[in-house]
Amino acid sequence: MTTHTRFRPVLNPHLKGFACIRYPVEHVFDRDSSVGDDGFGCPFCLAAGLPASVSLLYDDSKLDFSLIAKDNPASGSSHYWPLLAYSGAPTRGEGNTPLVELFSLSSEIGVGRLYLIQFGAEPTGSHKDLMTPQAVARGLALGRKVVTCASSGNAGASMVTYAAAAGQEAVIFATPKMNALWAAHIRSAGARLIVCQSANERWFRMGEMVKRGEAYPVTNFLKPPVGSNPFGVEAYATAAWRSLRPLAIGDGASAGALRVPDWVIVPTARGDLLWGMWRGFLRAHAAGLITSLPRMVAAEPLMRLEAVLVHGADYRQNFQGPPHLMSSIGGETATLQSELALRQSNGLAVTVSTEQALAAFNLLCHFEGIFLELSSAAALAALQILRERAVIGPGHTVLLAGTSHGYKEPPGVEVPVASLT
Ligand SMILES: [Zn+2]
């Protein structure tokens, strides 16, 4: 394994430090702190038994947020580097994420405008390709030669890709359910695949490796979880920023105005994408680029965040639900970052059954020719549920996060072919 790389990440000079997401004013850490790197989130909140991630703090007055409004679609994620932690991060062409307007389905479901951000078009076919480069860049900049993640799916495929490009070694902790093709990809990239018997064992063993200082963490390993590497999670803001420009076309908006969706629906497990996109909208709003904010919706396969928001459950507890086939958003845990994205945006969580996700999956294929992973189709199912409840209205603009395409479905998922004619 070579350790040479042509990537030379450069830290944003306007990064000031880190802020606890629970107490962003009281729990602040300077930029030399390891708080963004050790995977434990805010140490004060952890000590109090309230695990909470951290977000990155910048001197925003020095950043040029106007680039969000500039149309430069061919440059991908590098277009946004001045607003992220690292320029010169490893890139495989990610970030040119298509934003597709779903004309037929918007009419069928009865909403004003409906968009899908198609993360399946990223280099390894999922949204993780927005997160991984910044996390890997951080590891490179710190001189860490090994990166690690706990994943039996999209995060692992993404991490081995960027680690290989950056000349880093990668260690993946997976469960036996892993797709054989992904395992082949990981091994072909020269990464180490460690198969654990359960998701909990996966987190535990990854955590032990991180604590020994043997690898730099890209994903969560704590239980209760805090979420993934904050340098990576922050980069999901670019998906929010990218969604703003095409929505500005038409609609009678004044010249240069950016149109904001009324609702953003995100398939959610530990909420990295949900939180990262919400932070992106918040930063654009604080910079004066947009004048309104969307309401965020988490689509989930069992009642976790819905239990937290509606029934007052504690986000740190274990959540149980009936079996389902939405493996990319499964698991028994929730995070504070998810809860905060929903509370701060006056959003909500919607529990989607396998049957509802399958129906939405078929609708997407039939009306739009779009083939998504079942976990991603859950976002459309959540929209249908909220439309039926008249929470989302007929004039609203809705953005769905299509986190991955259907070719990434793990084995064992047999999707019935529906007759819609
Ligand atoms: Zn804290």
Tab-separated table of C-alpha atoms and ligand atoms in Angstrom:
chain	number	residue	atom	x	y	z
A	1	MET	CA	0.000	0.000	0.000
A	2	THR	CA	1.460	3.299	-1.055
A	3	THR	CA	1.359	6.202	1.312
A	4	HIS	CA	1.962	8.746	-1.425
A	5	THR	CA	-0.865	10.981	-2.456
A	6	ARG	CA	-1.246	13.922	-4.753
A	7	PHE	CA	-3.881	15.374	-2.444
A	8	ARG	CA	-2.634	18.062	-0.095
A	9	PRO	CA	-5.586	19.236	1.991
A	10	VAL	CA	-5.330	22.819	3.231
A	11	LEU	CA	-7.246	23.847	6.336
A	12	ASN	CA	-9.643	26.754	6.001
A	13	PRO	CA	-7.864	29.689	7.696
A	14	HIS	CA	-11.195	30.980	8.982
A	15	LEU	CA	-12.005	27.844	10.968
A	16	LYS	CA	-12.108	29.017	14.583
A	17	GLY	CA	-12.929	25.801	16.377
A	18	PHE	CA	-15.819	23.593	17.389
A	19	ALA	CA	-19.094	24.030	19.222
A	20	CYS	CA	-21.154	21.445	21.051
A	21	ILE	CA	-24.470	21.058	19.253
A	22	ARG	CA	-26.373	20.926	22.566
A	23	TYR	CA	-24.696	23.945	24.191
A	24	PRO	CA	-23.137	25.832	21.250
A	25	VAL	CA	-22.389	28.929	23.317
A	26	GLU	CA	-21.180	27.346	26.548
A	27	HIS	CA	-19.227	24.345	25.199
A	28	VAL	CA	-16.776	25.789	22.679
A	29	PHE	CA	-13.363	24.389	21.727
A	30	ASP	CA	-10.499	25.953	19.815
A	31	ARG	CA	-9.307	24.756	16.434
A	32	ASP	CA	-6.356	22.844	17.847
A	33	SER	CA	-8.651	20.731	19.988
A	34	SER	CA	-9.015	17.032	19.187
A	35	VAL	CA	-12.724	17.231	19.915
A	36	GLY	CA	-13.607	17.004	16.227
A	37	ASP	CA	-11.415	13.964	15.680
A	38	ASP	CA	-11.756	11.517	18.547
A	39	GLY	CA	-15.322	10.418	17.761
A	40	PHE	CA	-16.695	11.195	21.218
A	41	GLY	CA	-18.310	14.551	20.480
A	42	CYS	CA	-18.518	17.143	23.262
A	43	PRO	CA	-16.531	15.840	26.262
A	44	PHE	CA	-18.633	17.792	28.772
A	45	CYS	CA	-21.899	16.377	27.479
A	46	LEU	CA	-20.399	12.884	27.251
A	47	ALA	CA	-19.309	13.084	30.887
A	48	ALA	CA	-22.863	14.069	31.781
A	49	GLY	CA	-24.191	11.002	29.963
A	50	LEU	CA	-25.691	13.107	27.173
A	51	PRO	CA	-23.671	12.294	24.044
A	52	ALA	CA	-23.702	15.216	21.601
A	53	SER	CA	-21.728	15.874	18.456
A	54	VAL	CA	-19.865	19.076	17.643
A	55	SER	CA	-20.145	21.389	14.682
A	56	LEU	CA	-17.396	23.463	13.065
A	57	LEU	CA	-17.195	27.165	13.851
A	58	TYR	CA	-15.925	29.734	11.340
A	59	ASP	CA	-15.370	33.447	11.249
A	60	ASP	CA	-18.339	33.747	8.907
A	61	SER	CA	-17.614	37.401	8.129
A	62	LYS	CA	-14.528	36.220	6.212
A	63	LEU	CA	-16.316	33.606	4.106
A	64	ASP	CA	-17.746	34.270	0.663
A	65	PHE	CA	-21.209	32.730	0.831
A	66	SER	CA	-22.157	34.285	-2.505
A	67	LEU	CA	-20.598	31.278	-4.234
A	68	ILE	CA	-23.674	29.269	-3.183
A	69	ALA	CA	-25.706	31.319	-5.646
A	70	LYS	CA	-23.154	31.014	-8.435
A	71	ASP	CA	-23.992	28.433	-11.018
A	72	ASN	CA	-20.922	26.296	-11.494
A	73	PRO	CA	-22.322	22.800	-11.657
A	74	ALA	CA	-19.343	21.137	-13.307
A	75	SER	CA	-16.936	21.781	-10.464
A	76	GLY	CA	-18.660	19.433	-8.026
A	77	SER	CA	-17.756	19.538	-4.375
A	78	SER	CA	-14.687	21.717	-4.954
A	79	HIS	CA	-17.026	24.611	-5.748
A	80	TYR	CA	-17.878	24.747	-2.041
A	81	TRP	CA	-14.405	24.173	-0.583
A	82	PRO	CA	-14.033	27.807	0.596
A	83	LEU	CA	-16.998	27.202	2.921
A	84	LEU	CA	-15.772	23.842	4.237
A	85	ALA	CA	-12.862	22.773	6.418
A	86	TYR	CA	-10.523	21.566	3.665
A	87	SER	CA	-9.641	22.643	0.179
A	88	GLY	CA	-7.661	20.120	-1.848
A	89	ALA	CA	-9.580	17.208	-0.342
A	90	PRO	CA	-9.512	13.889	-2.200
A	91	THR	CA	-12.078	13.951	-4.965
A	92	ARG	CA	-13.499	11.329	-7.331
A	93	GLY	CA	-15.847	13.727	-9.090
A	94	GLU	CA	-18.502	13.828	-6.379
A	95	GLY	CA	-20.858	16.711	-5.788
A	96	ASN	CA	-22.348	17.144	-9.249
A	97	THR	CA	-25.499	15.769	-7.726
A	98	PRO	CA	-28.481	15.888	-10.113
A	99	LEU	CA	-31.595	17.630	-8.914
A	100	VAL	CA	-34.529	16.093	-10.745
A	101	GLU	CA	-37.986	17.619	-10.854
A	102	LEU	CA	-40.649	14.922	-10.597
A	103	PHE	CA	-43.460	16.428	-12.660
A	104	SER	CA	-45.615	13.320	-12.906
A	105	LEU	CA	-45.423	12.406	-9.260
A	106	SER	CA	-46.029	15.955	-8.061
A	107	SER	CA	-49.278	15.881	-9.988
A	108	GLU	CA	-50.131	12.378	-8.792
A	109	ILE	CA	-49.483	13.182	-5.143
A	110	GLY	CA	-50.816	16.712	-5.304
A	111	VAL	CA	-47.978	19.029	-4.299
A	112	GLY	CA	-46.810	22.216	-5.966
A	113	ARG	CA	-43.339	21.123	-6.953
A	114	LEU	CA	-41.452	17.962	-6.163
A	115	TYR	CA	-37.686	17.485	-6.492
A	116	LEU	CA	-35.365	14.567	-5.926
A	117	ILE	CA	-31.696	15.063	-5.200
A	118	GLN	CA	-30.138	11.988	-6.778
A	119	PHE	CA	-27.192	10.888	-4.652
A	120	GLY	CA	-27.173	7.605	-6.577
A	121	ALA	CA	-25.224	9.521	-9.245
A	122	GLU	CA	-22.253	10.030	-6.913
A	123	PRO	CA	-19.065	8.010	-7.575
A	124	THR	CA	-19.973	5.114	-5.263
A	125	GLY	CA	-23.703	5.584	-5.619
A	126	SER	CA	-24.715	7.240	-2.376
A	127	HIS	CA	-24.740	10.485	-0.392
A	128	LYS	CA	-21.770	9.235	1.638
A	129	ASP	CA	-19.506	10.520	-1.146
A	130	LEU	CA	-20.189	14.062	0.025
A	131	MET	CA	-19.137	13.260	3.593
A	132	THR	CA	-16.137	11.012	3.104
A	133	PRO	CA	-13.707	13.372	1.284
A	134	GLN	CA	-13.660	15.949	4.088
A	135	ALA	CA	-13.231	13.281	6.777
A	136	VAL	CA	-10.443	11.579	4.823
A	137	ALA	CA	-8.843	14.987	4.169
A	138	ARG	CA	-8.804	15.649	7.902
A	139	GLY	CA	-7.103	12.318	8.500
A	140	LEU	CA	-4.537	13.104	5.784
A	141	ALA	CA	-3.841	16.537	7.198
A	142	LEU	CA	-3.230	15.047	10.637
A	143	GLY	CA	-0.832	12.501	9.146
A	144	ARG	CA	-3.118	9.597	10.034
A	145	LYS	CA	-2.349	6.702	7.715
A	146	VAL	CA	-5.350	4.529	8.582
A	147	VAL	CA	-9.041	5.446	8.455
A	148	THR	CA	-11.902	3.322	9.721
A	149	CYS	CA	-15.670	3.078	9.650
A	150	ALA	CA	-18.447	0.777	10.824
A	151	SER	CA	-20.587	-0.026	7.821
A	152	SER	CA	-22.007	-2.919	5.895
A	153	GLY	CA	-23.045	-0.679	3.062
A	154	ASN	CA	-22.752	2.735	1.510
A	155	ALA	CA	-20.363	4.344	4.006
A	156	GLY	CA	-17.872	1.507	3.660
A	157	ALA	CA	-17.931	1.560	-0.143
A	158	SER	CA	-17.351	5.291	-0.078
A	159	MET	CA	-14.567	5.244	2.489
A	160	VAL	CA	-12.470	2.599	0.739
A	161	THR	CA	-12.750	4.590	-2.492
A	162	TYR	CA	-11.464	7.868	-1.066
A	163	ALA	CA	-8.909	6.187	1.186
A	164	ALA	CA	-7.458	4.395	-1.845
A	165	ALA	CA	-7.349	7.657	-3.775
A	166	ALA	CA	-5.615	9.351	-0.849
A	167	GLY	CA	-3.118	6.539	-0.288
A	168	GLN	CA	-4.516	5.689	3.123
A	169	GLU	CA	-5.228	2.278	4.561
A	170	ALA	CA	-8.862	1.565	5.378
A	171	VAL	CA	-10.412	-0.765	7.932
A	172	ILE	CA	-14.116	-1.599	7.610
A	173	PHE	CA	-16.107	-3.193	10.403
A	174	ALA	CA	-19.117	-4.925	8.840
A	175	THR	CA	-21.767	-7.524	9.662
A	176	PRO	CA	-22.224	-10.844	7.812
A	177	LYS	CA	-25.212	-9.397	5.901
A	178	MET	CA	-22.894	-7.438	3.649
A	179	ASN	CA	-23.437	-7.590	-0.101
A	180	ALA	CA	-20.769	-9.867	-1.630
A	181	LEU	CA	-20.031	-7.303	-4.355
A	182	TRP	CA	-19.258	-4.645	-1.760
A	183	ALA	CA	-16.976	-7.036	0.080
A	184	ALA	CA	-15.150	-7.651	-3.212
A	185	HIS	CA	-14.860	-3.900	-3.765
A	186	ILE	CA	-13.397	-3.388	-0.299
A	187	ARG	CA	-10.842	-6.153	-0.699
A	188	SER	CA	-9.904	-5.064	-4.215
A	189	ALA	CA	-9.183	-1.573	-2.915
A	190	GLY	CA	-6.697	-3.090	-0.510
A	191	ALA	CA	-8.807	-2.352	2.536
A	192	ARG	CA	-9.180	-4.612	5.546
A	193	LEU	CA	-12.656	-6.046	6.100
A	194	ILE	CA	-13.470	-7.203	9.629
A	195	VAL	CA	-16.754	-9.086	9.877
A	196	CYS	CA	-18.504	-8.794	13.249
A	197	GLN	CA	-21.524	-10.728	14.429
A	198	SER	CA	-23.675	-7.706	15.231
A	199	ALA	CA	-23.928	-3.969	14.706
A	200	ASN	CA	-23.106	-3.426	18.379
A	201	GLU	CA	-19.943	-5.524	18.138
A	202	ARG	CA	-19.000	-3.537	15.034
A	203	TRP	CA	-19.153	-0.254	16.940
A	204	PHE	CA	-17.354	-1.708	19.959
A	205	ARG	CA	-14.427	-3.099	17.978
A	206	MET	CA	-14.078	0.037	15.876
A	207	GLY	CA	-14.117	2.118	19.065
A	208	GLU	CA	-11.353	0.012	20.589
A	209	MET	CA	-9.208	0.564	17.492
A	210	VAL	CA	-9.816	4.315	17.596
A	211	LYS	CA	-9.063	4.535	21.318
A	212	ARG	CA	-5.764	2.734	20.768
A	213	GLY	CA	-4.887	5.454	18.275
A	214	GLU	CA	-4.610	2.967	15.422
A	215	ALA	CA	-7.128	4.555	13.061
A	216	TYR	CA	-8.919	7.804	12.330
A	217	PRO	CA	-12.736	7.499	12.653
A	218	VAL	CA	-14.978	8.418	9.733
A	219	THR	CA	-18.277	7.096	11.136
A	220	ASN	CA	-19.845	6.803	14.566
A	221	PHE	CA	-18.778	4.036	16.960
A	222	LEU	CA	-20.319	5.270	20.229
A	223	LYS	CA	-23.475	3.856	21.762
A	224	PRO	CA	-25.605	5.839	22.319
A	225	PRO	CA	-24.299	7.347	19.074
A	226	VAL	CA	-23.263	10.936	18.398
A	227	GLY	CA	-23.086	10.621	14.603
A	228	SER	CA	-20.227	10.536	12.125
A	229	ASN	CA	-17.046	12.588	11.837
A	230	PRO	CA	-18.045	16.276	12.103
A	231	PHE	CA	-15.702	17.342	9.274
A	232	GLY	CA	-17.566	14.917	7.040
A	233	VAL	CA	-21.062	15.642	8.313
A	234	GLU	CA	-20.537	19.350	7.703
A	235	ALA	CA	-20.039	18.660	3.986
A	236	TYR	CA	-23.641	17.502	3.661
A	237	ALA	CA	-24.409	21.226	3.719
A	238	THR	CA	-23.329	21.239	0.087
A	239	ALA	CA	-26.409	19.152	-0.794
A	240	ALA	CA	-28.599	21.841	0.756
A	241	TRP	CA	-26.733	24.588	-1.116
A	242	ARG	CA	-26.925	22.716	-4.388
A	243	SER	CA	-30.670	22.299	-4.025
A	244	LEU	CA	-31.177	26.053	-3.829
A	245	ARG	CA	-30.048	27.142	-7.295
A	246	PRO	CA	-32.305	25.227	-9.675
A	247	LEU	CA	-35.292	26.046	-7.492
A	248	ALA	CA	-34.653	29.703	-8.241
A	249	ILE	CA	-35.624	29.348	-11.879
A	250	GLY	CA	-39.005	30.828	-12.681
A	251	ASP	CA	-41.673	31.058	-10.003
A	252	GLY	CA	-41.826	34.823	-10.363
A	253	ALA	CA	-38.911	35.225	-7.966
A	254	SER	CA	-36.915	38.413	-8.087
A	255	ALA	CA	-33.642	38.296	-9.986
A	256	GLY	CA	-30.984	36.389	-8.107
A	257	ALA	CA	-33.375	35.112	-5.447
A	258	LEU	CA	-32.947	31.554	-4.310
A	259	ARG	CA	-36.018	29.499	-3.761
A	260	VAL	CA	-36.122	27.345	-0.652
A	261	PRO	CA	-38.179	24.153	-0.468
A	262	ASP	CA	-40.966	24.191	2.108
A	263	TRP	CA	-40.116	20.645	3.143
A	264	VAL	CA	-36.987	18.484	2.946
A	265	ILE	CA	-37.557	14.771	3.552
A	266	VAL	CA	-34.509	12.692	4.459
A	267	PRO	CA	-34.302	8.928	5.053
A	268	THR	CA	-32.756	8.824	8.505
A	269	ALA	CA	-30.898	6.474	10.824
A	270	ARG	CA	-28.343	8.435	12.878
A	271	GLY	CA	-29.140	11.681	11.071
A	272	ASP	CA	-25.808	12.718	9.548
A	273	LEU	CA	-27.452	13.853	6.302
A	274	LEU	CA	-30.474	15.333	8.057
A	275	TRP	CA	-28.299	17.432	10.378
A	276	GLY	CA	-25.694	18.313	7.771
A	277	MET	CA	-28.286	19.567	5.286
A	278	TRP	CA	-30.119	21.501	8.005
A	279	ARG	CA	-26.848	23.186	8.980
A	280	GLY	CA	-26.359	24.087	5.324
A	281	PHE	CA	-29.724	25.812	5.142
A	282	LEU	CA	-29.003	27.571	8.445
A	283	ARG	CA	-25.645	28.875	7.233
A	284	ALA	CA	-27.153	30.126	3.954
A	285	HIS	CA	-29.899	31.847	5.935
A	286	ALA	CA	-27.479	33.435	8.402
A	287	ALA	CA	-25.445	34.735	5.461
A	288	GLY	CA	-28.573	36.413	4.048
A	289	LEU	CA	-28.708	34.280	0.901
A	290	ILE	CA	-32.151	32.903	1.661
A	291	THR	CA	-34.988	34.454	3.599
A	292	SER	CA	-36.819	31.341	4.744
A	293	LEU	CA	-35.931	27.892	6.031
A	294	PRO	CA	-37.410	24.514	5.167
A	295	ARG	CA	-39.049	22.179	7.633
A	296	MET	CA	-37.003	18.982	7.905
A	297	VAL	CA	-38.645	15.551	7.949
A	298	ALA	CA	-36.983	12.300	8.987
A	299	ALA	CA	-38.352	9.189	7.277
A	300	GLU	CA	-37.609	6.184	9.476
A	301	PRO	CA	-38.495	2.466	9.387
A	302	LEU	CA	-39.401	2.214	13.060
A	303	MET	CA	-40.604	4.724	15.615
A	304	ARG	CA	-37.425	6.312	16.991
A	305	LEU	CA	-37.444	10.056	16.346
A	306	GLU	CA	-41.222	10.035	16.158
A	307	ALA	CA	-41.204	8.540	19.680
A	308	VAL	CA	-38.794	11.266	20.787
A	309	LEU	CA	-40.794	14.140	19.306
A	310	VAL	CA	-44.338	12.942	19.856
A	311	HIS	CA	-44.105	10.721	22.920
A	312	GLY	CA	-41.236	12.342	24.782
A	313	ALA	CA	-38.876	9.356	24.519
A	314	ASP	CA	-35.194	9.887	25.322
A	315	TYR	CA	-32.985	9.846	22.201
A	316	ARG	CA	-30.439	7.733	24.097
A	317	GLN	CA	-32.709	4.726	24.584
A	318	ASN	CA	-32.887	1.561	22.484
A	319	PHE	CA	-35.832	1.556	20.099
A	320	GLN	CA	-37.613	-1.582	18.966
A	321	GLY	CA	-39.927	-2.085	16.030
A	322	PRO	CA	-41.236	-4.719	13.644
A	323	PRO	CA	-38.847	-6.226	11.064
A	324	HIS	CA	-38.380	-4.194	7.899
A	325	LEU	CA	-36.311	-4.216	4.706
A	326	MET	CA	-34.881	-0.675	4.868
A	327	SER	CA	-31.433	-1.755	5.996
A	328	SER	CA	-29.634	1.525	5.242
A	329	ILE	CA	-31.785	3.361	7.793
A	330	GLY	CA	-32.225	0.546	10.294
A	331	GLY	CA	-30.856	0.196	13.805
A	332	GLU	CA	-32.151	0.664	17.311
A	333	THR	CA	-30.652	4.070	18.039
A	334	ALA	CA	-31.236	7.762	17.442
A	335	THR	CA	-29.066	10.842	17.921
A	336	LEU	CA	-29.295	14.305	19.354
A	337	GLN	CA	-28.281	15.786	15.989
A	338	SER	CA	-31.408	14.261	14.405
A	339	GLU	CA	-33.624	15.503	17.207
A	340	LEU	CA	-32.189	19.022	16.961
A	341	ALA	CA	-32.564	19.211	13.167
A	342	LEU	CA	-36.254	18.397	13.554
A	343	ARG	CA	-36.911	20.634	16.565
A	344	GLN	CA	-34.989	23.632	15.222
A	345	SER	CA	-36.758	23.450	11.855
A	346	ASN	CA	-40.212	22.805	13.337
A	347	GLY	CA	-40.013	19.513	11.481
A	348	LEU	CA	-41.255	16.026	12.229
A	349	ALA	CA	-40.512	12.338	11.925
A	350	VAL	CA	-42.612	9.847	9.970
A	351	THR	CA	-42.499	6.105	10.499
A	352	VAL	CA	-42.736	4.221	7.206
A	353	SER	CA	-43.615	0.520	6.938
A	354	THR	CA	-41.934	-1.806	4.456
A	355	GLU	CA	-45.232	-2.016	2.550
A	356	GLN	CA	-45.441	1.775	2.272
A	357	ALA	CA	-41.822	1.996	1.138
A	358	LEU	CA	-42.384	-0.702	-1.481
A	359	ALA	CA	-45.444	1.122	-2.802
A	360	ALA	CA	-43.425	4.345	-3.044
A	361	PHE	CA	-40.565	2.469	-4.700
A	362	ASN	CA	-42.943	1.205	-7.367
A	363	LEU	CA	-44.473	4.654	-7.875
A	364	LEU	CA	-41.035	6.157	-8.504
A	365	CYS	CA	-40.213	3.490	-11.066
A	366	HIS	CA	-43.595	3.629	-12.754
A	367	PHE	CA	-44.143	7.398	-12.957
A	368	GLU	CA	-40.595	8.694	-13.147
A	369	GLY	CA	-38.380	5.786	-14.200
A	370	ILE	CA	-36.287	6.282	-11.097
A	371	PHE	CA	-34.939	3.212	-9.338
A	372	LEU	CA	-34.011	3.913	-5.723
A	373	GLU	CA	-32.854	1.845	-2.807
A	374	LEU	CA	-35.876	0.945	-0.672
A	375	SER	CA	-34.499	3.029	2.215
A	376	SER	CA	-34.441	6.041	-0.123
A	377	ALA	CA	-37.973	5.413	-1.393
A	378	ALA	CA	-39.058	5.794	2.247
A	379	ALA	CA	-38.777	9.560	1.715
A	380	LEU	CA	-41.525	9.461	-0.906
A	381	ALA	CA	-43.634	7.226	1.346
A	382	ALA	CA	-43.269	9.826	4.109
A	383	LEU	CA	-44.428	12.520	1.707
A	384	GLN	CA	-47.511	10.482	0.810
A	385	ILE	CA	-48.311	10.004	4.503
A	386	LEU	CA	-47.930	13.713	5.254
A	387	ARG	CA	-49.985	14.649	2.214
A	388	GLU	CA	-52.783	12.307	3.329
A	389	ARG	CA	-52.676	13.905	6.778
A	390	ALA	CA	-52.852	17.339	5.078
A	391	VAL	CA	-49.653	18.367	6.870
A	392	ILE	CA	-48.034	19.052	3.500
A	393	GLY	CA	-50.296	21.191	1.344
A	394	PRO	CA	-51.071	21.226	-2.385
A	395	GLY	CA	-49.000	24.323	-3.070
A	396	HIS	CA	-45.886	23.250	-1.236
A	397	THR	CA	-42.449	22.608	-2.702
A	398	VAL	CA	-40.877	19.391	-1.474
A	399	LEU	CA	-37.325	18.091	-1.784
A	400	LEU	CA	-36.698	14.356	-1.349
A	401	ALA	CA	-33.239	13.057	-0.512
A	402	GLY	CA	-32.663	10.041	-2.771
A	403	THR	CA	-29.778	8.686	-0.749
A	404	SER	CA	-28.857	5.723	-2.971
A	405	HIS	CA	-29.991	3.883	-6.083
A	406	GLY	CA	-31.670	0.516	-6.255
A	407	TYR	CA	-28.654	-1.337	-7.587
A	408	LYS	CA	-27.165	-1.055	-4.078
A	409	GLU	CA	-29.963	-3.018	-2.467
A	410	PRO	CA	-28.521	-5.681	-0.166
A	411	PRO	CA	-29.285	-9.350	-0.820
A	412	GLY	CA	-32.543	-10.657	0.548
A	413	VAL	CA	-34.667	-7.753	-0.582
A	414	GLU	CA	-37.162	-9.026	-3.073
A	415	VAL	CA	-39.250	-6.211	-4.369
A	416	PRO	CA	-42.630	-7.300	-5.686
A	417	VAL	CA	-43.444	-6.033	-9.145
A	418	ALA	CA	-46.592	-3.976	-8.844
A	419	SER	CA	-49.225	-3.660	-11.504
A	420	LEU	CA	-50.181	-0.022	-11.690
A	421	THR	CA	-51.974	-0.055	-14.988
B	1	ZN	ZN	-21.642	19.892	25.264
